[in-house]
Short mmCIF file of C-alpha atoms and ligand atoms in Angstrom, two decimals:
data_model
loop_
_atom_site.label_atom_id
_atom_site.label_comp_id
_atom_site.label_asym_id
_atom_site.label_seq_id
_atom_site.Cartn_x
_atom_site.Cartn_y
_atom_site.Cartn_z
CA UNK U 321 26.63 -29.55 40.02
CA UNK U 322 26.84 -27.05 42.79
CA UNK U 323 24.05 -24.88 43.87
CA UNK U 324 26.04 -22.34 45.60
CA UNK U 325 26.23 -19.30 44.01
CA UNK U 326 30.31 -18.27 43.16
CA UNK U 327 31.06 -15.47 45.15
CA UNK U 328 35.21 -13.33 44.36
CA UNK U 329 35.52 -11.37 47.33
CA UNK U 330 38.29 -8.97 47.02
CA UNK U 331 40.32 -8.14 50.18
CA UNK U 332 42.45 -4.81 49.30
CA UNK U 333 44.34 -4.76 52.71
CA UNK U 334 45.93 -1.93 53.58
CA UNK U 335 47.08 -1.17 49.98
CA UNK U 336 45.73 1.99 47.35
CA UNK U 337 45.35 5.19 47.82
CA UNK U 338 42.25 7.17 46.73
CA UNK U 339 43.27 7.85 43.68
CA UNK U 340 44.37 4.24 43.42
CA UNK U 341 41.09 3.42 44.40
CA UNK U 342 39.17 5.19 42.41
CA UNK U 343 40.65 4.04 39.40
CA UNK U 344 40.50 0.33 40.23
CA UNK U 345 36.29 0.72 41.73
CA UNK U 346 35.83 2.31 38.09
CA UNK U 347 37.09 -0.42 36.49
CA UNK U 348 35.18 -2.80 37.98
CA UNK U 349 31.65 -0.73 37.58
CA UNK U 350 32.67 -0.64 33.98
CA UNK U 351 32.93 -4.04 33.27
CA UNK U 352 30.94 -6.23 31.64
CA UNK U 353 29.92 -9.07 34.79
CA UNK U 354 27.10 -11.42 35.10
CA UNK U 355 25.85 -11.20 38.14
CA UNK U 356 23.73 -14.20 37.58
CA UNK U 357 26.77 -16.19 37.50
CA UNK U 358 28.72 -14.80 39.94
CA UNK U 359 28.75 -12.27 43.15
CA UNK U 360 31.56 -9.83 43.73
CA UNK U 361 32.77 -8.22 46.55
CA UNK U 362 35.67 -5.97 47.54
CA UNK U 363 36.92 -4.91 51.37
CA UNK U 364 38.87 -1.98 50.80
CA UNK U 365 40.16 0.06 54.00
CA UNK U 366 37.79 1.79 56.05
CA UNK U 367 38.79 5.15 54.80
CA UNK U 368 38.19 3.92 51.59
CA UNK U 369 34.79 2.99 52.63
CA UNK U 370 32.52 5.71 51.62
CA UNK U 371 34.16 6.12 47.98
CA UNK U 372 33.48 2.75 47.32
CA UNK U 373 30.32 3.09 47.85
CA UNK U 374 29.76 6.26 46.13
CA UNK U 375 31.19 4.68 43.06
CA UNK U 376 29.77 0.96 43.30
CA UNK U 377 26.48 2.72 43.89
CA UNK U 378 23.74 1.40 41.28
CA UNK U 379 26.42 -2.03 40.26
CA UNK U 380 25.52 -5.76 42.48
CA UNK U 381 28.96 -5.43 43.90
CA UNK U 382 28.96 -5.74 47.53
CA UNK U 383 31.19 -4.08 50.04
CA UNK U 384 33.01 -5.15 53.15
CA UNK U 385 34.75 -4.25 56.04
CA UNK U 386 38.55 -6.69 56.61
CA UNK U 387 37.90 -6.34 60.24
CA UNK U 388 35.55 -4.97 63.39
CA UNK U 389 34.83 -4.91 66.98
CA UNK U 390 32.34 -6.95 68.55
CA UNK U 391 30.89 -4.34 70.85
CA UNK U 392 28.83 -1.55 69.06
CA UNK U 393 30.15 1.31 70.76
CA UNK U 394 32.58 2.84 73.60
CA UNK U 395 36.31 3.45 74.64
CA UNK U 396 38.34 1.09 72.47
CA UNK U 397 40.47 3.46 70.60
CA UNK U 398 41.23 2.28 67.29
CA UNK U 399 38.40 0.36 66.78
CA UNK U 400 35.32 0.25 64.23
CA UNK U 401 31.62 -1.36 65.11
CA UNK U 402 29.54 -3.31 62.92
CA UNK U 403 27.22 -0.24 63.02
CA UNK U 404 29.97 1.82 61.63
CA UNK U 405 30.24 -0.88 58.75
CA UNK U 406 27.19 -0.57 57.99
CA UNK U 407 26.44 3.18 57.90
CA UNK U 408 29.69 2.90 55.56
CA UNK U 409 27.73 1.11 53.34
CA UNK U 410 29.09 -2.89 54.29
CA UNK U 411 26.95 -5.62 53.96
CA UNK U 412 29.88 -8.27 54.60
CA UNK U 413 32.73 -8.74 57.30
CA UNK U 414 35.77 -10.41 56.53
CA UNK U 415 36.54 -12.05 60.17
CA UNK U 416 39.33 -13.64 61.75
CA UNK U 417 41.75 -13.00 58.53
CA UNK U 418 45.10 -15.05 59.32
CA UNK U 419 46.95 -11.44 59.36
CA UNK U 420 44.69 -10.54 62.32
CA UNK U 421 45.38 -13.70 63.94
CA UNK U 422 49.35 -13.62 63.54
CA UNK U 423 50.27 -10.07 63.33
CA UNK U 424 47.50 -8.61 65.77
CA UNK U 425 47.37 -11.59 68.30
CA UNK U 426 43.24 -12.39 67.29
CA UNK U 427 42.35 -15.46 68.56
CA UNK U 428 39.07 -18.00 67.91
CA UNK U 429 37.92 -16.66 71.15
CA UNK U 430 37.76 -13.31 69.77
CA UNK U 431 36.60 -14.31 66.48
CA UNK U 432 33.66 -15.99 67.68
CA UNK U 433 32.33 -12.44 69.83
CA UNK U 434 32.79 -10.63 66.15
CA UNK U 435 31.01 -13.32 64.76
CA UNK U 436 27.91 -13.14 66.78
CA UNK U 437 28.02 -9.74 66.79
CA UNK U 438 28.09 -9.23 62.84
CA UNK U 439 25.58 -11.62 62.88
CA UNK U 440 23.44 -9.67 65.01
CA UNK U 441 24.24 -6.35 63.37
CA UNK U 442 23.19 -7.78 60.17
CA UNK U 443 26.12 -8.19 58.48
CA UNK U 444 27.47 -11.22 56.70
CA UNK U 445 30.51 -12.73 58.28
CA UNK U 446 33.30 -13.79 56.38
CA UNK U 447 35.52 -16.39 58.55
CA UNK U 448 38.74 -17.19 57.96
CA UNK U 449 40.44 -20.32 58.76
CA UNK U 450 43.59 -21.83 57.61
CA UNK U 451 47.00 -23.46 58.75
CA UNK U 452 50.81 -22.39 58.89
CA UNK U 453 53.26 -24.36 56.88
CA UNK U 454 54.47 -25.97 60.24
CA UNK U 455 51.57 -27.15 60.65
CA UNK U 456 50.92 -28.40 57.66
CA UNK U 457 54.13 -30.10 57.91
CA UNK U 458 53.20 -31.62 60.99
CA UNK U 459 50.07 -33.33 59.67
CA UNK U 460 48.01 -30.67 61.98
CA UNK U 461 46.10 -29.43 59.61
CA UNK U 462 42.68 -30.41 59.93
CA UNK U 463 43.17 -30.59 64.23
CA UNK U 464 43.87 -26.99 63.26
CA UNK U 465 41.28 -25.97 61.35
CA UNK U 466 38.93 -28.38 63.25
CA UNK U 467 39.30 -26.38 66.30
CA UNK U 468 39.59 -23.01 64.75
CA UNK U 469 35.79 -24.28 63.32
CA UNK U 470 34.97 -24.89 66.57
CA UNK U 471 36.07 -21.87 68.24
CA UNK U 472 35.29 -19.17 65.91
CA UNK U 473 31.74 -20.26 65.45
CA UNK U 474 31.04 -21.74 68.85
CA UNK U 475 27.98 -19.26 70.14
CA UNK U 476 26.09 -19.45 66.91
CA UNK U 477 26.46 -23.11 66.83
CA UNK U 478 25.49 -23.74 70.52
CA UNK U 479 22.75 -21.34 69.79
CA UNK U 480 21.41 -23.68 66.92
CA UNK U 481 21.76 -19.94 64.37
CA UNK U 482 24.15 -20.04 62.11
CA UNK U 483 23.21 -18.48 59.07
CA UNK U 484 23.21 -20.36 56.09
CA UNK U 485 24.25 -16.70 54.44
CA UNK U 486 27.55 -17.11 56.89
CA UNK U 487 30.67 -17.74 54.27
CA UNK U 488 33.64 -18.93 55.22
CA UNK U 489 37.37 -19.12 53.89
CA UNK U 490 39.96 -21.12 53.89
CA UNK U 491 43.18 -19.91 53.46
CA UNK U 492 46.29 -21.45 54.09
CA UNK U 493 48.91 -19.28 55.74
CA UNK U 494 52.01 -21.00 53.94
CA UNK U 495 50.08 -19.61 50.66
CA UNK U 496 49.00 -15.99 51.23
CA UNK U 497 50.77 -13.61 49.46
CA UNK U 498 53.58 -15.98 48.61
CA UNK U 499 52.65 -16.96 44.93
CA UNK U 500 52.58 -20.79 46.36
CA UNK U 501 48.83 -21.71 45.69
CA UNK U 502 47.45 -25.04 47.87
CA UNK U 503 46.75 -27.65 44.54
CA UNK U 504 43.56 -27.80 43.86
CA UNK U 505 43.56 -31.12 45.36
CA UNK U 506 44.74 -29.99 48.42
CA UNK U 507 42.34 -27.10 48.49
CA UNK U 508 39.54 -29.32 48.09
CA UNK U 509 40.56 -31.87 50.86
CA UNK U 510 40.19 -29.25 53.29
CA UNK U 511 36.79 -27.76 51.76
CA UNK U 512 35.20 -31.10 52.14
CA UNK U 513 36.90 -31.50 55.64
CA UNK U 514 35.33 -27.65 56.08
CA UNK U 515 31.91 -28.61 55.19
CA UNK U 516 31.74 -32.02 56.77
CA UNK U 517 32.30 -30.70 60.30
CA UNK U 518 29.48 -27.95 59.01
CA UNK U 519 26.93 -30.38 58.15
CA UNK U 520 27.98 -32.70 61.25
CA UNK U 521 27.99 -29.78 63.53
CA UNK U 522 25.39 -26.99 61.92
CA UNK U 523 22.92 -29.27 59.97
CA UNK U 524 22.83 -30.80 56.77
CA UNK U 525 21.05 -28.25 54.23
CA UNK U 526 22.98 -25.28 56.32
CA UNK U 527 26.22 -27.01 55.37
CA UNK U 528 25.41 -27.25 51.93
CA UNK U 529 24.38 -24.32 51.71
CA UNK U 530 27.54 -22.25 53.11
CA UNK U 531 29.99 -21.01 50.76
CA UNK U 532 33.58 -21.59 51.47
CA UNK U 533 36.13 -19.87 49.48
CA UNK U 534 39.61 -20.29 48.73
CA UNK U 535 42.11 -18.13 49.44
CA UNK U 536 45.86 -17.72 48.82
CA UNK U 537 47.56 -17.01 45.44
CA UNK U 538 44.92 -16.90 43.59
CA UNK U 539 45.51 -15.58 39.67
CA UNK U 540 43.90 -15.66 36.53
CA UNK U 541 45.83 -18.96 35.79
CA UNK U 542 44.97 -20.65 38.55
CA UNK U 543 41.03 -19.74 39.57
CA UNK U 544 39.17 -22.09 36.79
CA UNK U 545 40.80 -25.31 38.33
CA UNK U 546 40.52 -24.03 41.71
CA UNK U 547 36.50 -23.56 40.76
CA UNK U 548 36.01 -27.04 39.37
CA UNK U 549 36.21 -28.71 42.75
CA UNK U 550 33.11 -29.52 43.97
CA UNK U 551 33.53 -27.54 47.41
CA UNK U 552 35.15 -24.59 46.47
CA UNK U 553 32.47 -21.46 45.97
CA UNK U 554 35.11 -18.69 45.06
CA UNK U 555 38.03 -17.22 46.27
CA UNK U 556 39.24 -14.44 48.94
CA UNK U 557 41.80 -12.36 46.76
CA UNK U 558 44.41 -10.55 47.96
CA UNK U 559 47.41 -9.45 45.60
CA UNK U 560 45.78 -9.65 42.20
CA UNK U 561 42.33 -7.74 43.56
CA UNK U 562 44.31 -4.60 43.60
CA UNK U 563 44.33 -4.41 39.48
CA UNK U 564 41.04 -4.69 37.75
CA UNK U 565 42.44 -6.24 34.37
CA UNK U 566 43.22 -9.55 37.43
CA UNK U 567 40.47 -9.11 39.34
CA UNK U 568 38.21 -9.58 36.01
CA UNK U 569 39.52 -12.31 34.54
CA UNK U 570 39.09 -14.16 38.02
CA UNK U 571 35.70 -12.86 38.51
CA UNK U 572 34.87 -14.10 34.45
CA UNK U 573 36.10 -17.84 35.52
CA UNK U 574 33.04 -18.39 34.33
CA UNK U 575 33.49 -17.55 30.79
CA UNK U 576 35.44 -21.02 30.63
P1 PGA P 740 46.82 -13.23 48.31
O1 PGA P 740 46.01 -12.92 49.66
O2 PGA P 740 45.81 -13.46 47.22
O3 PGA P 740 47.66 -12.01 48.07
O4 PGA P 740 47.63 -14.46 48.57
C1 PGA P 740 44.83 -13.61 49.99
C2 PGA P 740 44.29 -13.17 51.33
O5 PGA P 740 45.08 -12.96 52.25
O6 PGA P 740 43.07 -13.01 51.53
#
């Protein structure tokens, strides 16, 4: 039996437009969700920010930023700062996403700055880890996400802080956005590999404790088997968070 609480943590990208939005945020205040049973979160874009939390105002739903800077103000053009995310209403940071890493050249080095600095900001990092098909292929995978583990967390580690609050997710490139979801077998080899190196690196009770969610593909269909491995806590979703009748159903795994 797992203690960790579930948590479906919906990551919008840069998809919906207000109106879009609004429909979808309504959708999900009206609906009928334990929160005893499970958390919820969406990341929508930043400008969608402050209507999400005008309209999730008064629900348990928490709200996230998909990316930030690590230093809280100055000349980087472009940029947001964990202050910003939180004056927007964030509580959470999804960090590290394998988009940022492969489209906008992020690397653990960076990762790790954000990571510490959400940290400090007081905001919940979300860290995401995963490998490409290749390397997959090539029997990389856990050298992969092994030193992704150790990069991306490296200062809170040495530092002897990281949060048992931090989540992290795993999300295989070869399955984002493709429709190919890991096995739930497969998922779960790398969740215990995941929270192994925690507790061997972070502490025992903090690596129980961490949440690690699954990401890629995730459906309706697919989310109850995914959730009855031992080491997966929820799920990152990306395609089917953008319609609440999918998002629901995934968040209501629980309903069995
Ligand atoms: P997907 O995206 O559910 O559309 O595969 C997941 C993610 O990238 O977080």
């Amino acid at each position: 039996m797992k203690n960790r609480k579930p948590l479906m943590a919906a990551n919008w990208k840069m998809n919906l437009s207000l109106d879009e939005a609004r429909d979808l945020l309504a959708g999900i205040k009206g609906a009928a969700i334990d929160f005893d049973k499970v958390d919820v979160l969406v990341a929508p874009p930043f400008t969608t920010l402050q209507l999400a939390r005008e309209l999730l105002s008064g629900t348990d739903v928490f709200i996230a930023g998909q990316n930030m800077h690590w230093e809280a103000k100055g000349a980087f053009t472009g940029e947001i700062s964990p202050l910003m995310l939180k004056e927007a209403g964030c509580t959470h940071v999804i960090l590290g996403h394998s988009e940022r890493r492969a489209l906008f050249l992020e690397t653990s080095e960076t990762v790790n700055q954000k990571v510490e600095a959400s940290i400090e900001a007081g905001l919940t990092p979300i860290v995401c880890i995963g490998e490409t098909l290749e390397e997959r292929e090539e029997e990389k995978t856990f050298d992969i996400i092994g030193a992704q583990l150790r990069e991306s967390l490296k200062s809170k580690c040495q530092q002897g802080k990281l949060p048992e609050g931090l989540i992290m997710a795993y999300e295989p490139v070869w399955a984002i956005g493709t429709g190919k979801t890991a096995t739930p077998e497969q998922a779960q080899e790398a969740h215990l590999f995941v929270r192994r190196w925690l507790k061997e690196n972070v502490g025992h009770d903090t690596g129980e404790a961490i949440r690690i969610l699954y990401g890629g593909s995730v459906r309706p269909e697919n989310i109850k088997e995914l959730m009855s491995q031992p080491d997966i806590d929820g799920a990152l979703i990306g395609g089917a968070s953008l319609r609440a009748d999918s998002f629901l159903s995934i968040i209501r795994f629980y309903e069995g």
